[in-house]
mmCIF file of C-alpha atoms in Angstrom:
data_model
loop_
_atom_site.group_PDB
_atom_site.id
_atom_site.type_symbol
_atom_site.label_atom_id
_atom_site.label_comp_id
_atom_site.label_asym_id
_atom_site.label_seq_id
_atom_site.Cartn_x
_atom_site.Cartn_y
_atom_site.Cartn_z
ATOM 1 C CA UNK J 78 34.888 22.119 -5.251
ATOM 2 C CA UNK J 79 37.246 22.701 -2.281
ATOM 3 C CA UNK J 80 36.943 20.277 0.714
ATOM 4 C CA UNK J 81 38.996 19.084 3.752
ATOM 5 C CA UNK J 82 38.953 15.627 4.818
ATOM 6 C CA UNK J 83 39.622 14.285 8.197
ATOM 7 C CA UNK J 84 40.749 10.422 7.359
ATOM 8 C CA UNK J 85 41.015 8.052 10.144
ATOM 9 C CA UNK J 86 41.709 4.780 9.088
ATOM 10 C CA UNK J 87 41.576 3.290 13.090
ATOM 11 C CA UNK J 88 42.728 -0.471 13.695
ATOM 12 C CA UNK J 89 43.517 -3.605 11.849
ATOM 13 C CA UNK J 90 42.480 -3.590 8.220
ATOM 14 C CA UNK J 91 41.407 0.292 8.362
ATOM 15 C CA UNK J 92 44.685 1.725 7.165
ATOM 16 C CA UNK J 93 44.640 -0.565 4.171
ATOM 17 C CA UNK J 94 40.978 -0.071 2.995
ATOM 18 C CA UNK J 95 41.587 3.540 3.786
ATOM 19 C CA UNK J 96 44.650 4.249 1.514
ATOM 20 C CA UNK J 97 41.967 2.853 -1.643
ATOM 21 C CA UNK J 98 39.314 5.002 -0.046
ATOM 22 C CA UNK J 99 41.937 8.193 -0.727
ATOM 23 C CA UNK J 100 43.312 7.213 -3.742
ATOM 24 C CA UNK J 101 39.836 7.212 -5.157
ATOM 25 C CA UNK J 102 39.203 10.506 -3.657
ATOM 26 C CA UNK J 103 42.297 11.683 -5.140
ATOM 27 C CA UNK J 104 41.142 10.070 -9.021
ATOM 28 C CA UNK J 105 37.542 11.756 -8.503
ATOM 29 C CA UNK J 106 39.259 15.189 -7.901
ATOM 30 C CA UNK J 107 41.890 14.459 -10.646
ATOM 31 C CA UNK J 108 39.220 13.353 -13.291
ATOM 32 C CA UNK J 109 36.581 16.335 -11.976
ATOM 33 C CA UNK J 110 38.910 19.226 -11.509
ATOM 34 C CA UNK J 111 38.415 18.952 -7.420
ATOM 35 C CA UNK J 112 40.158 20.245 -4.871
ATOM 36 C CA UNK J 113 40.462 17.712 -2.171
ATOM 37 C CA UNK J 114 42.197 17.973 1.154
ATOM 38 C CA UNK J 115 43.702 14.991 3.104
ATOM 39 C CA UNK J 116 44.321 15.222 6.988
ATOM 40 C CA UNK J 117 45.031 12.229 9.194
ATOM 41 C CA UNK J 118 44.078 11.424 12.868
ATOM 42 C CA UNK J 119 44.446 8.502 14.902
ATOM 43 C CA UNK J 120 40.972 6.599 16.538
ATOM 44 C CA UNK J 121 40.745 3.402 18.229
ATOM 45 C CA UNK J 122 43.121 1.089 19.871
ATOM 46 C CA UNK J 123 45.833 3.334 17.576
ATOM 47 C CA UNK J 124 44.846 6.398 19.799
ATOM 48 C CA UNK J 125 45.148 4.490 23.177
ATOM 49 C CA UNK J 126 48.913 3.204 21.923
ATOM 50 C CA UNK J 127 49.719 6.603 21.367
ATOM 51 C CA UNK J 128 47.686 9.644 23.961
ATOM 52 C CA UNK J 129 45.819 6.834 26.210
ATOM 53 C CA UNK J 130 42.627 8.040 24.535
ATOM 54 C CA UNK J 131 40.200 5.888 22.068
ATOM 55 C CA UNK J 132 39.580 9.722 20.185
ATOM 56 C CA UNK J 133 41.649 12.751 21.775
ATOM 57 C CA UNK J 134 41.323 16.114 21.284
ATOM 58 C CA UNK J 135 43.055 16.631 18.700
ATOM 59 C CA UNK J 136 40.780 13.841 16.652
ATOM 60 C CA UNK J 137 38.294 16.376 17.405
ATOM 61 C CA UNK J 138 39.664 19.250 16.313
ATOM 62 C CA UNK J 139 40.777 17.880 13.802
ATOM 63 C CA UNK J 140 37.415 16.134 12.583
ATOM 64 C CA UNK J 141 35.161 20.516 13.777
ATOM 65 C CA UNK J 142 37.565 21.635 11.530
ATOM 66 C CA UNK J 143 36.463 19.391 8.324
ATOM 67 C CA UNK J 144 34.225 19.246 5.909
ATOM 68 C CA UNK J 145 33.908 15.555 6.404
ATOM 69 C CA UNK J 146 35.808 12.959 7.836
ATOM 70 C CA UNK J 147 36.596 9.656 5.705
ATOM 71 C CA UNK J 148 36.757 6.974 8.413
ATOM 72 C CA UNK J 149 37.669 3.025 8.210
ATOM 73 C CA UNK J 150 37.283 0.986 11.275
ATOM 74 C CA UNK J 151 38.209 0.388 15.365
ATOM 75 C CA UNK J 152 38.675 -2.766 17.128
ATOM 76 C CA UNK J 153 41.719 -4.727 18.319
ATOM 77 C CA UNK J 154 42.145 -8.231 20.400
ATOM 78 C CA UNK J 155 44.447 -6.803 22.962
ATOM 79 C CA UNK J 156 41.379 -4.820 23.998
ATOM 80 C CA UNK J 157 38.404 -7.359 23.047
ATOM 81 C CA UNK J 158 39.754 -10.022 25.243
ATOM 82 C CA UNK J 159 40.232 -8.438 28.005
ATOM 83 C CA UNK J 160 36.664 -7.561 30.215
ATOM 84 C CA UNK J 161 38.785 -5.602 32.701
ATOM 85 C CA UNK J 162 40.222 -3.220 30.026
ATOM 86 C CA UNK J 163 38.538 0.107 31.303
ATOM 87 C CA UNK J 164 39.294 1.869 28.164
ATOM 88 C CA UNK J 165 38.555 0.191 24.593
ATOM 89 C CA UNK J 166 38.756 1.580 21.072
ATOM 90 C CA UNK J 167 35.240 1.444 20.187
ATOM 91 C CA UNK J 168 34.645 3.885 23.314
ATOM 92 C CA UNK J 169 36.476 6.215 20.428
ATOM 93 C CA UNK J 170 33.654 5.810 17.921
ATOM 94 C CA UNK J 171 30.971 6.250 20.384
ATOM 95 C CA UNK J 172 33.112 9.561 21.891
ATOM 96 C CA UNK J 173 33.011 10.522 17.991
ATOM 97 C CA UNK J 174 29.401 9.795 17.817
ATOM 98 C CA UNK J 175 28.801 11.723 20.374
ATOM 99 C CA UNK J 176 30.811 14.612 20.329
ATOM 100 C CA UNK J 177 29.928 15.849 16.751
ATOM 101 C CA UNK J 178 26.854 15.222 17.389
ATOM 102 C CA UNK J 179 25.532 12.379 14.722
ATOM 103 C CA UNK J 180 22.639 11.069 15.728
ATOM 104 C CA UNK J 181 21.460 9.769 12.303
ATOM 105 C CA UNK J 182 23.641 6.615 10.876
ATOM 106 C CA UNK J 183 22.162 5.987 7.514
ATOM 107 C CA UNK J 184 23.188 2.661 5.919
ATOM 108 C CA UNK J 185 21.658 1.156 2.656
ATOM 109 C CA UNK J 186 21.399 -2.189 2.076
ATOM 110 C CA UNK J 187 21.361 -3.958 -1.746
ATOM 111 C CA UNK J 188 22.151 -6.537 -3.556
ATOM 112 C CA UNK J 189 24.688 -6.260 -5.961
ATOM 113 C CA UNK J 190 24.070 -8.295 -10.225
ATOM 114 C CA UNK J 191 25.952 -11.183 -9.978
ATOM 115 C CA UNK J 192 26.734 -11.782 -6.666
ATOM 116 C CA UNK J 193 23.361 -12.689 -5.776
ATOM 117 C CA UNK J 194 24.783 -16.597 -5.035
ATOM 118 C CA UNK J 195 27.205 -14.827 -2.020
ATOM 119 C CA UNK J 196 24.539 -14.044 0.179
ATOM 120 C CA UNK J 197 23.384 -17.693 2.785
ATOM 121 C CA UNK J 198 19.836 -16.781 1.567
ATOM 122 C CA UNK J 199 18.492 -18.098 -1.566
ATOM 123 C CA UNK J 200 18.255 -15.695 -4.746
ATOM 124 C CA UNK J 201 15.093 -15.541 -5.144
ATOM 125 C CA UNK J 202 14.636 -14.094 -2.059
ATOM 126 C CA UNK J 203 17.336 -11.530 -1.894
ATOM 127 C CA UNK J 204 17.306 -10.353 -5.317
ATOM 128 C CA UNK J 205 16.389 -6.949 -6.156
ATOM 129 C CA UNK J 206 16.790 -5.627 -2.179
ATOM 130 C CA UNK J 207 16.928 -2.428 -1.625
ATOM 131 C CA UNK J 208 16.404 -0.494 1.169
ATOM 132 C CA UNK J 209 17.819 1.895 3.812
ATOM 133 C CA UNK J 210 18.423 1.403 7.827
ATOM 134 C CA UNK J 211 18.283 4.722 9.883
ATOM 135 C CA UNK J 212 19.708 4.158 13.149
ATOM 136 C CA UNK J 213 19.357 6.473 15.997
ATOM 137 C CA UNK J 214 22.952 6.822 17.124
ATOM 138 C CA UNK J 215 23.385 8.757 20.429
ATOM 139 C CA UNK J 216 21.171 7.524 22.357
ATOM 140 C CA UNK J 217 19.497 4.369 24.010
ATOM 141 C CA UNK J 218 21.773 1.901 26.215
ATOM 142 C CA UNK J 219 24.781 2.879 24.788
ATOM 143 C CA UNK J 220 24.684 6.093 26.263
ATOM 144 C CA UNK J 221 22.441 5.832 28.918
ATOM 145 C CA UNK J 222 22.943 5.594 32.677
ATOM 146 C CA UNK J 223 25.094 2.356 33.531
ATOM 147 C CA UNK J 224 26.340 0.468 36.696
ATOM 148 C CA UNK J 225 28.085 -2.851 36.919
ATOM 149 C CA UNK J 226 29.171 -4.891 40.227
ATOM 150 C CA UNK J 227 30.652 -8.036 40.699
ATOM 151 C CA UNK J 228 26.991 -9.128 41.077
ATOM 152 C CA UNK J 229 24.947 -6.867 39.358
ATOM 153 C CA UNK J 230 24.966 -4.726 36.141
ATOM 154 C CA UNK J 231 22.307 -2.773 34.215
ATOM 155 C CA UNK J 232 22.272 -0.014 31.102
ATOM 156 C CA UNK J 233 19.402 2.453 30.577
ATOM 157 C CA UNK J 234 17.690 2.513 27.587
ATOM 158 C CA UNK J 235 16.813 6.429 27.940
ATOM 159 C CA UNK J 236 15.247 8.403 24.839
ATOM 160 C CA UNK J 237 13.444 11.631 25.055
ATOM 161 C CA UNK J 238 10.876 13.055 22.429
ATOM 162 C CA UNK J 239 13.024 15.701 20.531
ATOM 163 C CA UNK J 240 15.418 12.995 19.986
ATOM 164 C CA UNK J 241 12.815 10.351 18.647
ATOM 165 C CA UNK J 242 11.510 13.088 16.486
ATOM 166 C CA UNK J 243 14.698 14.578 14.447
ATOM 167 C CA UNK J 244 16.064 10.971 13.328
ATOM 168 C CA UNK J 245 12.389 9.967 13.043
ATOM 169 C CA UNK J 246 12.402 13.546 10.763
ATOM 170 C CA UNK J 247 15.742 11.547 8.837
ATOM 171 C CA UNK J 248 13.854 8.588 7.946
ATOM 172 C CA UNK J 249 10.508 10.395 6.542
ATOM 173 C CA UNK J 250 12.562 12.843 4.152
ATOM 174 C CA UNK J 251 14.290 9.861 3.175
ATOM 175 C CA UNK J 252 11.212 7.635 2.632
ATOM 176 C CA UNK J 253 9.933 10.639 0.416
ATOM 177 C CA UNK J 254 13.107 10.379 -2.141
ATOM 178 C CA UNK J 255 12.530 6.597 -2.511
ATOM 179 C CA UNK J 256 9.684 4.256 -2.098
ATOM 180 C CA UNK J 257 8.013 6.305 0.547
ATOM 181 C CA UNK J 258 7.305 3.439 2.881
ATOM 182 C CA UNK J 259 8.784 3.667 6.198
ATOM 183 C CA UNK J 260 9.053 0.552 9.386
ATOM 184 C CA UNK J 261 8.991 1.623 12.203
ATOM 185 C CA UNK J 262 10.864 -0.981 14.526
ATOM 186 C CA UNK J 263 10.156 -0.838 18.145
ATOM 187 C CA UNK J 264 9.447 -3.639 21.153
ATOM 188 C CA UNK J 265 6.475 -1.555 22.090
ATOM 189 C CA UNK J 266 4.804 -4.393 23.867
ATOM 190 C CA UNK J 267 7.386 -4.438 26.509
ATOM 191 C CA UNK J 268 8.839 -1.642 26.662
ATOM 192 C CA UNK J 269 8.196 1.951 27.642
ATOM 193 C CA UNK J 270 10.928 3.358 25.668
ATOM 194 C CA UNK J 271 9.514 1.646 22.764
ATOM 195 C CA UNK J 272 5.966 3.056 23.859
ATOM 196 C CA UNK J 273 7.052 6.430 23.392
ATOM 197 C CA UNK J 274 8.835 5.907 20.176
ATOM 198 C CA UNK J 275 5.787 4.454 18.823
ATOM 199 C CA UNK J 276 3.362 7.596 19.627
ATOM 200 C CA UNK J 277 5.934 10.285 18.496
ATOM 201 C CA UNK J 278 6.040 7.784 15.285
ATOM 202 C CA UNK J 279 1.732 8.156 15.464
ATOM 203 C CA UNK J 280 1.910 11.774 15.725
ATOM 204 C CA UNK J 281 4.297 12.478 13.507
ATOM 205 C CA UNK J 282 3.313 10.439 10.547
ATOM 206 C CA UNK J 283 0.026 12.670 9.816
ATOM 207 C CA UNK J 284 2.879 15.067 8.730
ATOM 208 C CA UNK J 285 3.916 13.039 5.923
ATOM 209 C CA UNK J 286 0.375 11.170 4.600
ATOM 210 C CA UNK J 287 1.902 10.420 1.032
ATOM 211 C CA UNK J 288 4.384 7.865 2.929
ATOM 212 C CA UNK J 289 3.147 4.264 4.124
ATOM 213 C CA UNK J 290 4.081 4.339 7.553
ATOM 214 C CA UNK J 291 3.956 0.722 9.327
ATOM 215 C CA UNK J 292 4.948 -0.607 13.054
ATOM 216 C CA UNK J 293 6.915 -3.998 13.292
ATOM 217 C CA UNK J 294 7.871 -5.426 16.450
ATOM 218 C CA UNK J 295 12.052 -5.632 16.510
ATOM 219 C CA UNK J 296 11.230 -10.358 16.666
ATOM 220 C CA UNK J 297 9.218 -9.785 13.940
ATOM 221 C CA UNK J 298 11.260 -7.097 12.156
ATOM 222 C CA UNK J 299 14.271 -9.645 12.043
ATOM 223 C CA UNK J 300 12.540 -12.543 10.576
ATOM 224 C CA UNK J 301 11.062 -10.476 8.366
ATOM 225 C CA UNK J 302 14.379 -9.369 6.895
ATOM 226 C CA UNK J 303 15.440 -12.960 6.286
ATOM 227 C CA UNK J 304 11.899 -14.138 4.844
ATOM 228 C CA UNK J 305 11.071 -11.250 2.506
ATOM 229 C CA UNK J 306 13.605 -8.379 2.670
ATOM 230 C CA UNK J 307 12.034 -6.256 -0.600
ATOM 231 C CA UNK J 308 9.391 -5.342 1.803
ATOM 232 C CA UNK J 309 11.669 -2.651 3.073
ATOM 233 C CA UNK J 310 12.106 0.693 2.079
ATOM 234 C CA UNK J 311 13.043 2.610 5.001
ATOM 235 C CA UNK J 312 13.823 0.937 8.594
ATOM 236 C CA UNK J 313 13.643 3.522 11.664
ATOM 237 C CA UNK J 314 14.902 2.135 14.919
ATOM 238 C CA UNK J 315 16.677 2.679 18.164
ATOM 239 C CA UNK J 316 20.249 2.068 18.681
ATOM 240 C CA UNK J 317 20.679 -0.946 19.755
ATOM 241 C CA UNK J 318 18.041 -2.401 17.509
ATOM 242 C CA UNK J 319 19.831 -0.718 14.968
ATOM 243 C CA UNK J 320 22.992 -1.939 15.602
ATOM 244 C CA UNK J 321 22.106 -5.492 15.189
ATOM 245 C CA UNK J 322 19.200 -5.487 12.373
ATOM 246 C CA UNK J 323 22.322 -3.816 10.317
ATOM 247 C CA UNK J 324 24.642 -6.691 10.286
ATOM 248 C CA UNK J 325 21.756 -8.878 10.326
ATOM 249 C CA UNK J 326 20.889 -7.260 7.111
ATOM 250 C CA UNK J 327 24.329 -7.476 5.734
ATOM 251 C CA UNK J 328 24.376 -10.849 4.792
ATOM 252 C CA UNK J 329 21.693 -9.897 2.065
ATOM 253 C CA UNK J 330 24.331 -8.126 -0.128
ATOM 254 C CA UNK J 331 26.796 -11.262 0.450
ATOM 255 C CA UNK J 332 29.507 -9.796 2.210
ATOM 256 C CA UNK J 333 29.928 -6.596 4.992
ATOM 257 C CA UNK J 334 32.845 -5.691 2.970
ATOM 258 C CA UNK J 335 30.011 -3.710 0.203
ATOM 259 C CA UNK J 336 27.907 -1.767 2.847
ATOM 260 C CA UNK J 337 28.828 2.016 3.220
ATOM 261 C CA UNK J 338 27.257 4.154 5.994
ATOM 262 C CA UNK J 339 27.047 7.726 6.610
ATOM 263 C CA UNK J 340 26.470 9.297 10.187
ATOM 264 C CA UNK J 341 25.057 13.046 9.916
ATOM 265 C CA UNK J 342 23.930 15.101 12.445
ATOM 266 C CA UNK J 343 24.832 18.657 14.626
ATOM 267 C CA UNK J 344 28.665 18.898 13.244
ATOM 268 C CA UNK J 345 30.679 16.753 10.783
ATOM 269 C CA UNK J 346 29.321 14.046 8.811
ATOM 270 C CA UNK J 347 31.262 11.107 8.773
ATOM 271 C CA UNK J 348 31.503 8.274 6.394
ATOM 272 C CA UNK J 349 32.171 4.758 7.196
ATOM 273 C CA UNK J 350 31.946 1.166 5.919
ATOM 274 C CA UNK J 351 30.094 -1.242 7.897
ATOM 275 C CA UNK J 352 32.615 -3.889 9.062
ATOM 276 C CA UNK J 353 34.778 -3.975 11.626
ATOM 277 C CA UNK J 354 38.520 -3.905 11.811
ATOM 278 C CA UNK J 355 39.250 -7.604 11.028
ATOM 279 C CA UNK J 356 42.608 -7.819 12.874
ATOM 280 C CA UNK J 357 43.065 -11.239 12.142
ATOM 281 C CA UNK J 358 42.914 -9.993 7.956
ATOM 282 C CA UNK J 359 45.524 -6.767 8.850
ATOM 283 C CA UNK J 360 48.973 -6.727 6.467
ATOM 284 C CA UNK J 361 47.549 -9.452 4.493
ATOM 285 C CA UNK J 362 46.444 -7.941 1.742
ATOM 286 C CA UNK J 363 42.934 -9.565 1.524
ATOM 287 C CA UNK J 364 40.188 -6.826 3.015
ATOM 288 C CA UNK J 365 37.503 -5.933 0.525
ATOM 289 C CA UNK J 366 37.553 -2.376 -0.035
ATOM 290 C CA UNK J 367 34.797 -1.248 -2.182
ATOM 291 C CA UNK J 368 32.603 -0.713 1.242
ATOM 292 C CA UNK J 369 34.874 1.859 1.604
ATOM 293 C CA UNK J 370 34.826 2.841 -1.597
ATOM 294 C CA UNK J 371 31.272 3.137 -1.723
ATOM 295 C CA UNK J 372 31.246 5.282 1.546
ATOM 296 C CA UNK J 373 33.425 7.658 -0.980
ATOM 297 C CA UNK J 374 30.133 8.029 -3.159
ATOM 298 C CA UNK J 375 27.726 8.622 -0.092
ATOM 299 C CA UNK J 376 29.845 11.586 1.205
ATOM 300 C CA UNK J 377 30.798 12.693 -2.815
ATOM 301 C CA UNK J 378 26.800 12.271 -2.515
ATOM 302 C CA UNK J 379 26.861 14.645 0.902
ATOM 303 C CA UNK J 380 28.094 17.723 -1.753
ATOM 304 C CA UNK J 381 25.274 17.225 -4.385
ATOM 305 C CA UNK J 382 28.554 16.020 -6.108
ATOM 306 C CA UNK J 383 26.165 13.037 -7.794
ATOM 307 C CA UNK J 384 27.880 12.897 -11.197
ATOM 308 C CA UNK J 385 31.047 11.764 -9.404
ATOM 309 C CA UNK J 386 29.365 9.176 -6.915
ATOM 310 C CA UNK J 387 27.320 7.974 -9.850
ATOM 311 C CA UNK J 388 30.927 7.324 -11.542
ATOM 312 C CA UNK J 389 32.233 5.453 -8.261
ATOM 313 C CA UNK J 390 29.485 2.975 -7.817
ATOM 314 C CA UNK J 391 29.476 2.394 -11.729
ATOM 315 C CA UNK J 392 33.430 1.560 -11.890
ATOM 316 C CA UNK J 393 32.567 -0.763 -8.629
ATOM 317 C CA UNK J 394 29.948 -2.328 -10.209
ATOM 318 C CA UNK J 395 32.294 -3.083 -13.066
ATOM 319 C CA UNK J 396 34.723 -4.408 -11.154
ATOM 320 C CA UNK J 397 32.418 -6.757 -9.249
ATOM 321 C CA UNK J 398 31.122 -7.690 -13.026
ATOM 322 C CA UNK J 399 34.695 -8.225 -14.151
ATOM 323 C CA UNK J 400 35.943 -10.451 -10.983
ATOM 324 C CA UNK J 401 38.571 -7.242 -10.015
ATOM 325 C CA UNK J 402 38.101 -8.339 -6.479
ATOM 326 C CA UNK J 403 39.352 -9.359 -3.477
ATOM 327 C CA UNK J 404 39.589 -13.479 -1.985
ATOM 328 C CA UNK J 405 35.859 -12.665 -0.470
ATOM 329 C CA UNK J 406 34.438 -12.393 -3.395
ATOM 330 C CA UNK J 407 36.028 -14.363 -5.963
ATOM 331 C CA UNK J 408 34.840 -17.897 -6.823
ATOM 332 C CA UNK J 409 35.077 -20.390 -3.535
ATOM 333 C CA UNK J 410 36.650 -17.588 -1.651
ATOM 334 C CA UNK J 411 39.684 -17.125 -3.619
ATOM 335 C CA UNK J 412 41.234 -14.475 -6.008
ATOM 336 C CA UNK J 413 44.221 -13.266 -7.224
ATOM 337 C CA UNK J 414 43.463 -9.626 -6.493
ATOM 338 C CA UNK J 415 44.519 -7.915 -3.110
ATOM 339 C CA UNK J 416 43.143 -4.994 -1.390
ATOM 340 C CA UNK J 417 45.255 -2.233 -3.429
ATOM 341 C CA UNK J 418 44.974 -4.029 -6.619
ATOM 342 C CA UNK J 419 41.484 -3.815 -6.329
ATOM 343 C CA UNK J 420 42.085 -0.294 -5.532
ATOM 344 C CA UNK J 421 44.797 0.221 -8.519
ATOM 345 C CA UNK J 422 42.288 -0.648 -11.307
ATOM 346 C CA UNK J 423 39.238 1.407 -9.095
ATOM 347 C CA UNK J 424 41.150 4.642 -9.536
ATOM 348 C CA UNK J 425 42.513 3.551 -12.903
ATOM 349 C CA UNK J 426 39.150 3.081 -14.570
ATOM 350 C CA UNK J 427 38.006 6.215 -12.873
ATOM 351 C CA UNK J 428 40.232 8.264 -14.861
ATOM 352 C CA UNK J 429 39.466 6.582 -18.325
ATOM 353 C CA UNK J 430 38.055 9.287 -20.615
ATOM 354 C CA UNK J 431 35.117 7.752 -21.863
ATOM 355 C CA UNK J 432 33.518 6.818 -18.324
ATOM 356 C CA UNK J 433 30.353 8.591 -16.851
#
C-alpha cells in the first residue's frame, strides 16, 4: 500500500516521540513491502516562531493533501504563562480540528499486563479496563461564541442536532464492534445543551436496539470511572466533558505516555497520542513513546492494514513485558532506556522474521 503522511511533531517532546513514531512507520513498510510517504509541517508554538501562525496554510495544505497526518504534541511555557498572549499554540490544534473537519476524537483506554501497579488506583480495580472515549471535537465552548472584559467573560456551549447525531452515529458503530454498551455522558439536569444531547441520544438509540444504551450524569460519570471503570464500553460526550473525563481516565493505564487517539471526520484523519508536549522533558531523552507508537497502529488500523497494527501493539507489549522502556515506566521511576532506545529495539523487533 501507497500512503502519504503529513508528520507534525509540534512543541517540546513532539519531535522526539515523533522521530520513533516514523521509524516504526518506516520498519512496518520495510517488513510489509509498504510504500510509505513522509512530509513534515510545523504546528504549535513552532509555527508562531516561524509564520506567526499556531497552523498556517501551508500545514493545511499540506495535511488536504495526505492520506493521514502522524501528529505528536503543542504546548510551550513562553505561551502558557502569559494570559495576554493573543495567539497560543494549542489555537493550532483546534484550527486543525476544525479545518479538516474532525469532529470525532476516538481514544481507548486499557490497562496494559504488568503495569497494573503504575496506575494511583488499586489493581483490582483497574485490571482488565477496557473501553473507548468518543469525544465530540468541534463543537461546544471551545468553539462557540466568546467575550471576555476586564470584568466579565463567558463561552457558549452551542451544539446543534446534526452535530449530536454523526459523532453520536461514531460511538453506536463502535459500540456494535465491541461490547455494545454505550454511556451517554451529559449534565442534562442543568443544562439545555445537555437536554438536547440527551433526546437526540433517546431517538436515536431505537436505531441500534442490540446495544445497551445508558445516561450518566458527567459528576457521576467521573466517579464512576475511578470506582468501577470495567463498566465502560463506549463513553459519548461533549467536548469539554470529553476533554477532561480523557485524562481523568488516563491514569487507569498508569501513565498518558500509552494512550493513542485518532480524530476522523470530513477530511484527513489524524493520529495523536494523548499527552501534551512536556517542555520541561524536551532534549532529555526521557518521553515515553509507545503512545505514539500505538497511534501508529490506530491509523495502520485506519487502512484495514490490521496484520501490521496487530504486530505494533504486540512488539509494545513485549517491550513493556521486557522493561525496554523509558524512566516512567521502569521500577521507582527510573530506567536506563531513553526515548530512541526504546524506539531502536521497537523497530528492531519489528523486523525480526519470526514475529506476527
Amino acid at each position: 500500500m501507497k500512503l502519504k503522511i503529513a508528520v507534525l511533531p509540534g512543541d517540546g517532546i513532539g519531535p522526539e516521540i515523533s522521530r520513533v513514531g516514523v521509524d516504526v512507520m518506516k520498519a512496518v513498510a520495510e517488513r510489509f513491502g509498504h510504500e510509505f510517504e513522509f512530509d513534515y509541517g510545523l504546528a504549535g508554538a513552532a509555527a508562531i516562531r516561524a509564520t506567526g501562525n499556531p497552523f498556517p496554510e501551508e500545514t493545511l495544505k499540506l495535511c488536504k493533501d495526505s492520506d493521514a497526518v502522524l501528529f505528536s504534541a503543542v504546548g510551550d511555557p513562553e505561551y502558557d504563562n502569559n494570559p495576554e498572549a493573543k495567539v497560543r499554540p494549542e489555537q493550532g490544534l483546534l484550527a486543525m480540528r476544525k479545518q479538516l473537519g474532525l469532529f470525532a476524537n476516538i481514544r481507548p483506554i486499557q490497562t496494559f499486563p504488568g503495569l497494573e501497579d503504575k496506575s494511583p488506583l488499586k489493581r483490582e480495580i483497574v485490571e482488565g479496563s477496557d473501553f473507548v472515549c468518543v469525544r465530540e471535537l468541534t463543537g461546544g465552548m471551545y468553539f462557540g461564541e466568546k467575550y471576555e472584559s476586564e470584568d466579565k467573560a463567558y463561552d457558549t456551549n452551542l451544539y446543534t442536532k446534526p452535530e449530536i447525531e454523526r459523532i453520536l452515529k461514531v460511538a453506536f458503530e463502535l459500540a456494535g464492534k465491541r461490547k455494545k454498551h454505550v454511556t451517554v455522558v451529559d449534565k442534562a439536569n442543568v443544562l439545555a445543551s445537555s437536554r438536547l444531547w440527551r433526546k437526540v441520544a433517546q431517538d436515536m438509540e431505537k436505531d441500534w436496539p442490540e446495544i445497551t444504551t445508558d445516561y450518566m450524569f458527567v459528576d457521576n460519570a467521573s466517579m464512576k470511572l475511578i470506582q468501577d471503570p470495567r463498566f465502560f464500553d463506549v463513553i459519548v460526550t461533549e467536548n469539554t466533558f470529553g476533554d477532561i473525563l480523557t485524562d481523568e481516565a488516563s491514569v487507569i493505564s498508569g501513565s498518558m505516555g500509552l494512550l493513542p487517539s485518532s480524530s476522523i471526520g470530513e477530511s484527513t484523519p489524524v493520529f495523536e497520542p494523548i499527552h501534551g508536549s512536556w517542555p520541561q522533558a524536551a532534549g532529555l531523552d526521557i518521553a515515553n513513546p509507545l503512545a505514539q507508537v500505538l497511534s501508529v497502529a490506530m491509523l495502520l488500523e485506519h487502512f484495514d492494514l490490521t496484520e501490521e497494527a496487530k504486530l505494533v501493539r504486540k512488539v509494545v507489549d513485549e517491550s513493556i513485558k521486557e522493561g525496554i522502556v523509558t524512566p516512567d515506566l521502569g521500577e521507582s521511576g527510573k530506567s536506563e532506556y531513553g526515548t530512541q532506545a526504546v524506539g531502536k529495539w521497537l523497530c528492531a523487533r519489528l523486523t525480526i522474521s519470526d514475529q506476527r
